[in-house]
PDB file of C-alpha atoms in Angstrom:
ATOM      1  CA  MET A 716     -28.836   9.536 -82.241  1.00 45.00           C
ATOM      2  CA  SER A 717     -28.232   8.996 -78.692  1.00 47.00           C
ATOM      3  CA  GLN A 718     -25.763   6.644 -76.966  1.00 53.00           C
ATOM      4  CA  THR A 719     -26.040   5.372 -73.869  1.00 54.00           C
ATOM      5  CA  ALA A 720     -23.135   4.374 -71.651  1.00 51.00           C
ATOM      6  CA  PRO A 721     -22.983   0.641 -70.580  1.00 52.00           C
ATOM      7  CA  ASP A 722     -23.848  -0.250 -67.052  1.00 50.00           C
ATOM      8  CA  PRO A 723     -20.915  -0.646 -64.477  1.00 47.00           C
ATOM      9  CA  PHE A 724     -22.821  -2.939 -62.507  1.00 48.00           C
ATOM     10  CA  ALA A 725     -24.456  -5.499 -65.369  1.00 52.00           C
ATOM     11  CA  PRO A 726     -23.005  -9.035 -65.276  1.00 52.00           C
ATOM     12  CA  SER A 727     -20.156  -8.869 -68.095  1.00 52.00           C
ATOM     13  CA  SER A 728     -20.917 -12.081 -70.000  1.00 51.00           C
ATOM     14  CA  ALA A 729     -17.770 -13.166 -71.065  1.00 50.00           C
ATOM     15  CA  ALA A 730     -17.311 -15.540 -73.775  1.00 52.00           C
ATOM     16  CA  PRO A 731     -15.801 -19.378 -72.909  1.00 55.00           C
ATOM     17  CA  PRO A 732     -12.413 -19.604 -73.432  1.00 54.00           C
ATOM     18  CA  PRO A 733     -12.201 -21.838 -77.158  1.00 55.00           C
ATOM     19  CA  PRO A 734     -12.747 -25.359 -77.505  1.00 54.00           C
ATOM     20  CA  ASP A 735      -8.759 -25.369 -78.854  1.00 60.00           C
ATOM     21  CA  VAL A 736      -7.589 -24.314 -75.533  1.00 57.00           C
ATOM     22  CA  PRO A 737      -6.423 -26.288 -72.691  1.00 61.00           C
ATOM     23  CA  PRO A 738      -7.769 -25.752 -69.336  1.00 62.00           C
ATOM     24  CA  GLY A 739      -5.072 -23.523 -67.404  1.00 63.00           C
ATOM     25  CA  GLN A 740      -4.290 -22.050 -70.502  1.00 66.00           C
ATOM     26  CA  GLU A 741      -6.564 -19.201 -70.293  1.00 71.00           C
ATOM     27  CA  SER A 742      -5.646 -15.637 -71.968  1.00 81.00           C
ATOM     28  CA  ILE A 743      -4.629 -13.175 -68.790  1.00 84.00           C
ATOM     29  CA  GLY A 744      -6.616 -10.803 -70.524  1.00 84.00           C
ATOM     30  CA  ARG A 745      -9.610 -12.921 -69.555  1.00 84.00           C
ATOM     31  CA  LEU A 746      -8.103 -14.764 -65.941  1.00 81.00           C
ATOM     32  CA  VAL A 747      -7.980 -10.609 -64.639  1.00 84.00           C
ATOM     33  CA  GLY A 748     -11.833  -9.732 -66.465  1.00 85.00           C
ATOM     34  CA  GLU A 749     -12.797 -12.502 -64.324  1.00 86.00           C
ATOM     35  CA  VAL A 750     -11.307 -11.353 -61.056  1.00 85.00           C
ATOM     36  CA  SER A 751     -12.347  -7.948 -61.614  1.00 87.00           C
ATOM     37  CA  ARG A 752     -16.118  -9.508 -61.855  1.00 90.00           C
ATOM     38  CA  ASP A 753     -15.771 -11.243 -59.334  1.00 87.00           C
ATOM     39  CA  LEU A 754     -14.478  -8.248 -57.083  1.00 87.00           C
ATOM     40  CA  SER A 755     -17.524  -5.684 -58.570  1.00 89.00           C
ATOM     41  CA  THR A 756     -20.270  -8.361 -57.389  1.00 89.00           C
ATOM     42  CA  LEU A 757     -18.291  -8.730 -53.708  1.00 87.00           C
ATOM     43  CA  VAL A 758     -17.999  -5.230 -53.435  1.00 87.00           C
ATOM     44  CA  ARG A 759     -21.773  -4.880 -53.974  1.00 90.00           C
ATOM     45  CA  GLN A 760     -22.928  -7.780 -52.278  1.00 90.00           C
ATOM     46  CA  GLU A 761     -20.894  -6.120 -49.106  1.00 88.00           C
ATOM     47  CA  VAL A 762     -22.502  -2.699 -49.614  1.00 89.00           C
ATOM     48  CA  ALA A 763     -26.242  -4.458 -49.696  1.00 88.00           C
ATOM     49  CA  LEU A 764     -25.388  -6.441 -46.362  1.00 88.00           C
ATOM     50  CA  ALA A 765     -23.891  -3.035 -44.999  1.00 87.00           C
ATOM     51  CA  LYS A 766     -27.586  -1.024 -46.172  1.00 89.00           C
ATOM     52  CA  ALA A 767     -29.238  -3.981 -44.525  1.00 87.00           C
ATOM     53  CA  GLU A 768     -27.514  -3.641 -41.370  1.00 87.00           C
ATOM     54  CA  VAL A 769     -27.336   0.320 -41.429  1.00 88.00           C
ATOM     55  CA  ALA A 770     -31.292   0.240 -41.574  1.00 88.00           C
ATOM     56  CA  GLN A 771     -31.517  -2.731 -38.756  1.00 87.00           C
ATOM     57  CA  SER A 772     -29.865  -0.310 -36.313  1.00 88.00           C
ATOM     58  CA  ALA A 773     -31.379   2.882 -37.010  1.00 88.00           C
ATOM     59  CA  LYS A 774     -34.696   0.921 -36.370  1.00 89.00           C
ATOM     60  CA  ASN A 775     -33.171  -0.238 -32.713  1.00 87.00           C
ATOM     61  CA  ALA A 776     -32.237   3.479 -32.543  1.00 88.00           C
ATOM     62  CA  GLY A 777     -35.544   4.847 -33.449  1.00 90.00           C
ATOM     63  CA  LYS A 778     -36.939   2.356 -30.378  1.00 89.00           C
ATOM     64  CA  GLY A 779     -34.910   3.929 -28.082  1.00 89.00           C
ATOM     65  CA  ALA A 780     -35.581   7.658 -29.039  1.00 90.00           C
ATOM     66  CA  GLY A 781     -39.051   6.672 -29.129  1.00 92.00           C
ATOM     67  CA  MET A 782     -38.764   5.291 -25.527  1.00 89.00           C
ATOM     68  CA  PHE A 783     -37.302   8.668 -24.560  1.00 90.00           C
ATOM     69  CA  GLY A 784     -39.838  10.621 -26.043  1.00 92.00           C
ATOM     70  CA  GLY A 785     -42.232   8.803 -24.359  1.00 92.00           C
ATOM     71  CA  ALA A 786     -40.832   9.272 -20.704  1.00 90.00           C
ATOM     72  CA  GLY A 787     -40.730  12.689 -21.184  1.00 89.00           C
ATOM     73  CA  VAL A 788     -44.432  13.308 -22.755  1.00 91.00           C
ATOM     74  CA  ALA A 789     -45.657  10.445 -19.924  1.00 86.00           C
ATOM     75  CA  GLY A 790     -43.511  12.529 -17.057  1.00 81.00           C
ATOM     76  CA  HIS A 791     -44.736  15.703 -18.076  1.00 85.00           C
ATOM     77  CA  MET A 792     -48.501  14.855 -18.341  1.00 85.00           C
ATOM     78  CA  VAL A 793     -48.105  12.435 -15.208  1.00 75.00           C
ATOM     79  CA  LEU A 794     -46.142  15.392 -13.530  1.00 73.00           C
ATOM     80  CA  VAL A 795     -49.018  18.363 -14.148  1.00 83.00           C
ATOM     81  CA  PHE A 796     -52.565  15.987 -13.318  1.00 84.00           C
ATOM     82  CA  LEU A 797     -50.862  13.819 -10.252  1.00 77.00           C
ATOM     83  CA  SER A 798     -48.789  15.650  -8.491  1.00 83.00           C
ATOM     84  CA  ILE A 799     -50.832  18.463  -7.803  1.00 86.00           C
ATOM     85  CA  SER A 800     -53.848  15.848  -6.218  1.00 88.00           C
ATOM     86  CA  LEU A 801     -50.238  14.038  -4.252  1.00 85.00           C
ATOM     87  CA  TRP A 802     -48.992  16.726  -3.144  1.00 85.00           C
ATOM     88  CA  TRP A 803     -53.045  17.971  -1.924  1.00 88.00           C
ATOM     89  CA  ALA A 804     -53.395  14.438  -0.523  1.00 89.00           C
ATOM     90  CA  LEU A 805     -50.042  14.324   1.680  1.00 88.00           C
ATOM     91  CA  ALA A 806     -50.330  18.533   2.894  1.00 89.00           C
ATOM     92  CA  THR A 807     -53.696  17.118   4.762  1.00 89.00           C
ATOM     93  CA  TRP A 808     -51.118  14.909   6.790  1.00 88.00           C
ATOM     94  CA  MET A 809     -47.877  16.608   6.882  1.00 87.00           C
ATOM     95  CA  GLY A 810     -47.064  20.543   5.904  1.00 84.00           C
ATOM     96  CA  GLY A 811     -47.267  21.522   2.219  1.00 83.00           C
ATOM     97  CA  GLY A 812     -43.495  22.068   2.110  1.00 86.00           C
ATOM     98  CA  TRP A 813     -42.466  18.396   2.935  1.00 88.00           C
ATOM     99  CA  SER A 814     -44.949  16.923   0.551  1.00 89.00           C
ATOM    100  CA  ALA A 815     -44.003  18.583  -1.705  1.00 88.00           C
ATOM    101  CA  LEU A 816     -40.621  17.338  -1.165  1.00 89.00           C
ATOM    102  CA  VAL A 817     -42.013  13.251  -1.534  1.00 87.00           C
ATOM    103  CA  VAL A 818     -44.160  13.592  -4.675  1.00 84.00           C
ATOM    104  CA  ALA A 819     -40.751  15.317  -6.568  1.00 86.00           C
ATOM    105  CA  GLY A 820     -39.147  12.409  -4.970  1.00 90.00           C
ATOM    106  CA  VAL A 821     -41.390  10.052  -6.741  1.00 87.00           C
ATOM    107  CA  TRP A 822     -41.352  11.225  -9.708  1.00 82.00           C
ATOM    108  CA  ALA A 823     -37.841  11.803  -9.892  1.00 90.00           C
ATOM    109  CA  LEU A 824     -37.569   7.796  -9.202  1.00 92.00           C
ATOM    110  CA  ILE A 825     -39.785   7.634 -12.264  1.00 87.00           C
ATOM    111  CA  ALA A 826     -37.945   9.244 -14.631  1.00 90.00           C
ATOM    112  CA  GLY A 827     -34.573   7.453 -14.249  1.00 94.00           C
ATOM    113  CA  VAL A 828     -36.436   4.241 -13.726  1.00 95.00           C
ATOM    114  CA  LEU A 829     -37.417   5.213 -17.201  1.00 90.00           C
ATOM    115  CA  ALA A 830     -34.346   6.764 -18.555  1.00 93.00           C
ATOM    116  CA  LEU A 831     -32.299   3.601 -17.492  1.00 93.00           C
ATOM    117  CA  ARG A 832     -34.826   1.877 -20.522  1.00 93.00           C
ATOM    118  CA  GLY A 833     -34.075   3.980 -22.908  1.00 90.00           C
ATOM    119  CA  ARG A 834     -30.022   3.977 -22.758  1.00 91.00           C
ATOM    120  CA  ALA A 835     -30.418  -0.099 -22.450  1.00 89.00           C
ATOM    121  CA  ALA A 836     -32.253   0.193 -25.445  1.00 86.00           C
ATOM    122  CA  LEU A 837     -30.044   2.148 -27.331  1.00 86.00           C
ATOM    123  CA  GLN A 838     -27.464   0.600 -25.888  1.00 86.00           C
ATOM    124  CA  SER A 839     -28.151  -2.461 -28.278  1.00 84.00           C
ATOM    125  CA  VAL A 840     -27.531  -0.524 -31.399  1.00 78.00           C
ATOM    126  CA  GLY A 841     -24.987  -3.112 -32.571  1.00 74.00           C
ATOM    127  CA  GLY A 842     -23.454  -0.964 -35.855  1.00 74.00           C
ATOM    128  CA  LEU A 843     -22.497  -3.467 -38.947  1.00 76.00           C
ATOM    129  CA  PRO A 844     -21.010  -6.673 -37.403  1.00 76.00           C
ATOM    130  CA  LYS A 845     -21.210  -8.599 -40.349  1.00 78.00           C
ATOM    131  CA  THR A 846     -20.117  -6.118 -42.557  1.00 77.00           C
ATOM    132  CA  ALA A 847     -17.271  -5.396 -40.414  1.00 76.00           C
ATOM    133  CA  GLU A 848     -16.408  -9.669 -41.058  1.00 78.00           C
ATOM    134  CA  SER A 849     -16.977 -10.599 -43.892  1.00 78.00           C
ATOM    135  CA  VAL A 850     -14.779  -7.299 -45.312  1.00 76.00           C
ATOM    136  CA  LYS A 851     -11.876  -8.900 -42.998  1.00 77.00           C
ATOM    137  CA  LYS A 852     -11.967 -11.738 -45.367  1.00 76.00           C
ATOM    138  CA  ILE A 853     -11.328 -10.308 -49.218  1.00 75.00           C
ATOM    139  CA  PRO A 854      -7.355  -9.186 -48.811  1.00 74.00           C
ATOM    140  CA  ASP A 855      -6.686 -12.921 -48.097  1.00 70.00           C
ATOM    141  CA  ALA A 856      -9.845 -13.636 -50.937  1.00 67.00           C
ATOM    142  CA  LEU A 857      -8.016 -11.744 -53.663  1.00 69.00           C
ATOM    143  CA  ARG A 858      -4.219 -13.341 -53.045  1.00 71.00           C
ATOM    144  CA  GLY A 859      -5.925 -16.824 -52.319  1.00 69.00           C
ATOM    145  CA  HIS A 860      -6.025 -17.959 -49.282  1.00 67.00           C
ATOM    146  CA  GLU A 861      -9.365 -18.897 -48.384  1.00 68.00           C
ATOM    147  CA  GLU A 862      -8.261 -21.273 -46.096  1.00 66.00           C
ATOM    148  CA  ARG A 863      -7.999 -17.979 -43.586  1.00 66.00           C
ATOM    149  CA  ASN A 864     -10.786 -17.244 -43.683  1.00 64.00           C
ATOM    150  CA  SER A 865     -12.435 -20.266 -42.395  1.00 63.00           C
TER     151      SER A 865
END
């Protein structure tokens, strides 16, 4: 016969107080049980919120990293195929060395613009602001000062 451990995340089924106990006269054990159950629920909800915010932040970071990758591939392909033809075309009007410098300057400008856009996308990753805000409210709630959280 195998025994399974109780699930620590399953909601407890606390029985209501007996009918002969007046309101406000519940046992300390029952009150502690309710507090620990509520605290457990609060922690589970905070973990779920943190997971959701991490997923959103990772999605934004992925977009920024993808833009940097795309900028690198695009910059390389353009540099290989168009640079040679532009250098050759400019070399007919000015010397070959000067035309190479002009072409390099154009691609440096394009690379700078793409890098700035990728940086801006990565800076939009905001961390976990909602989780941090709600976790700050827990100490006041435990002390019974919920009104300070408003």
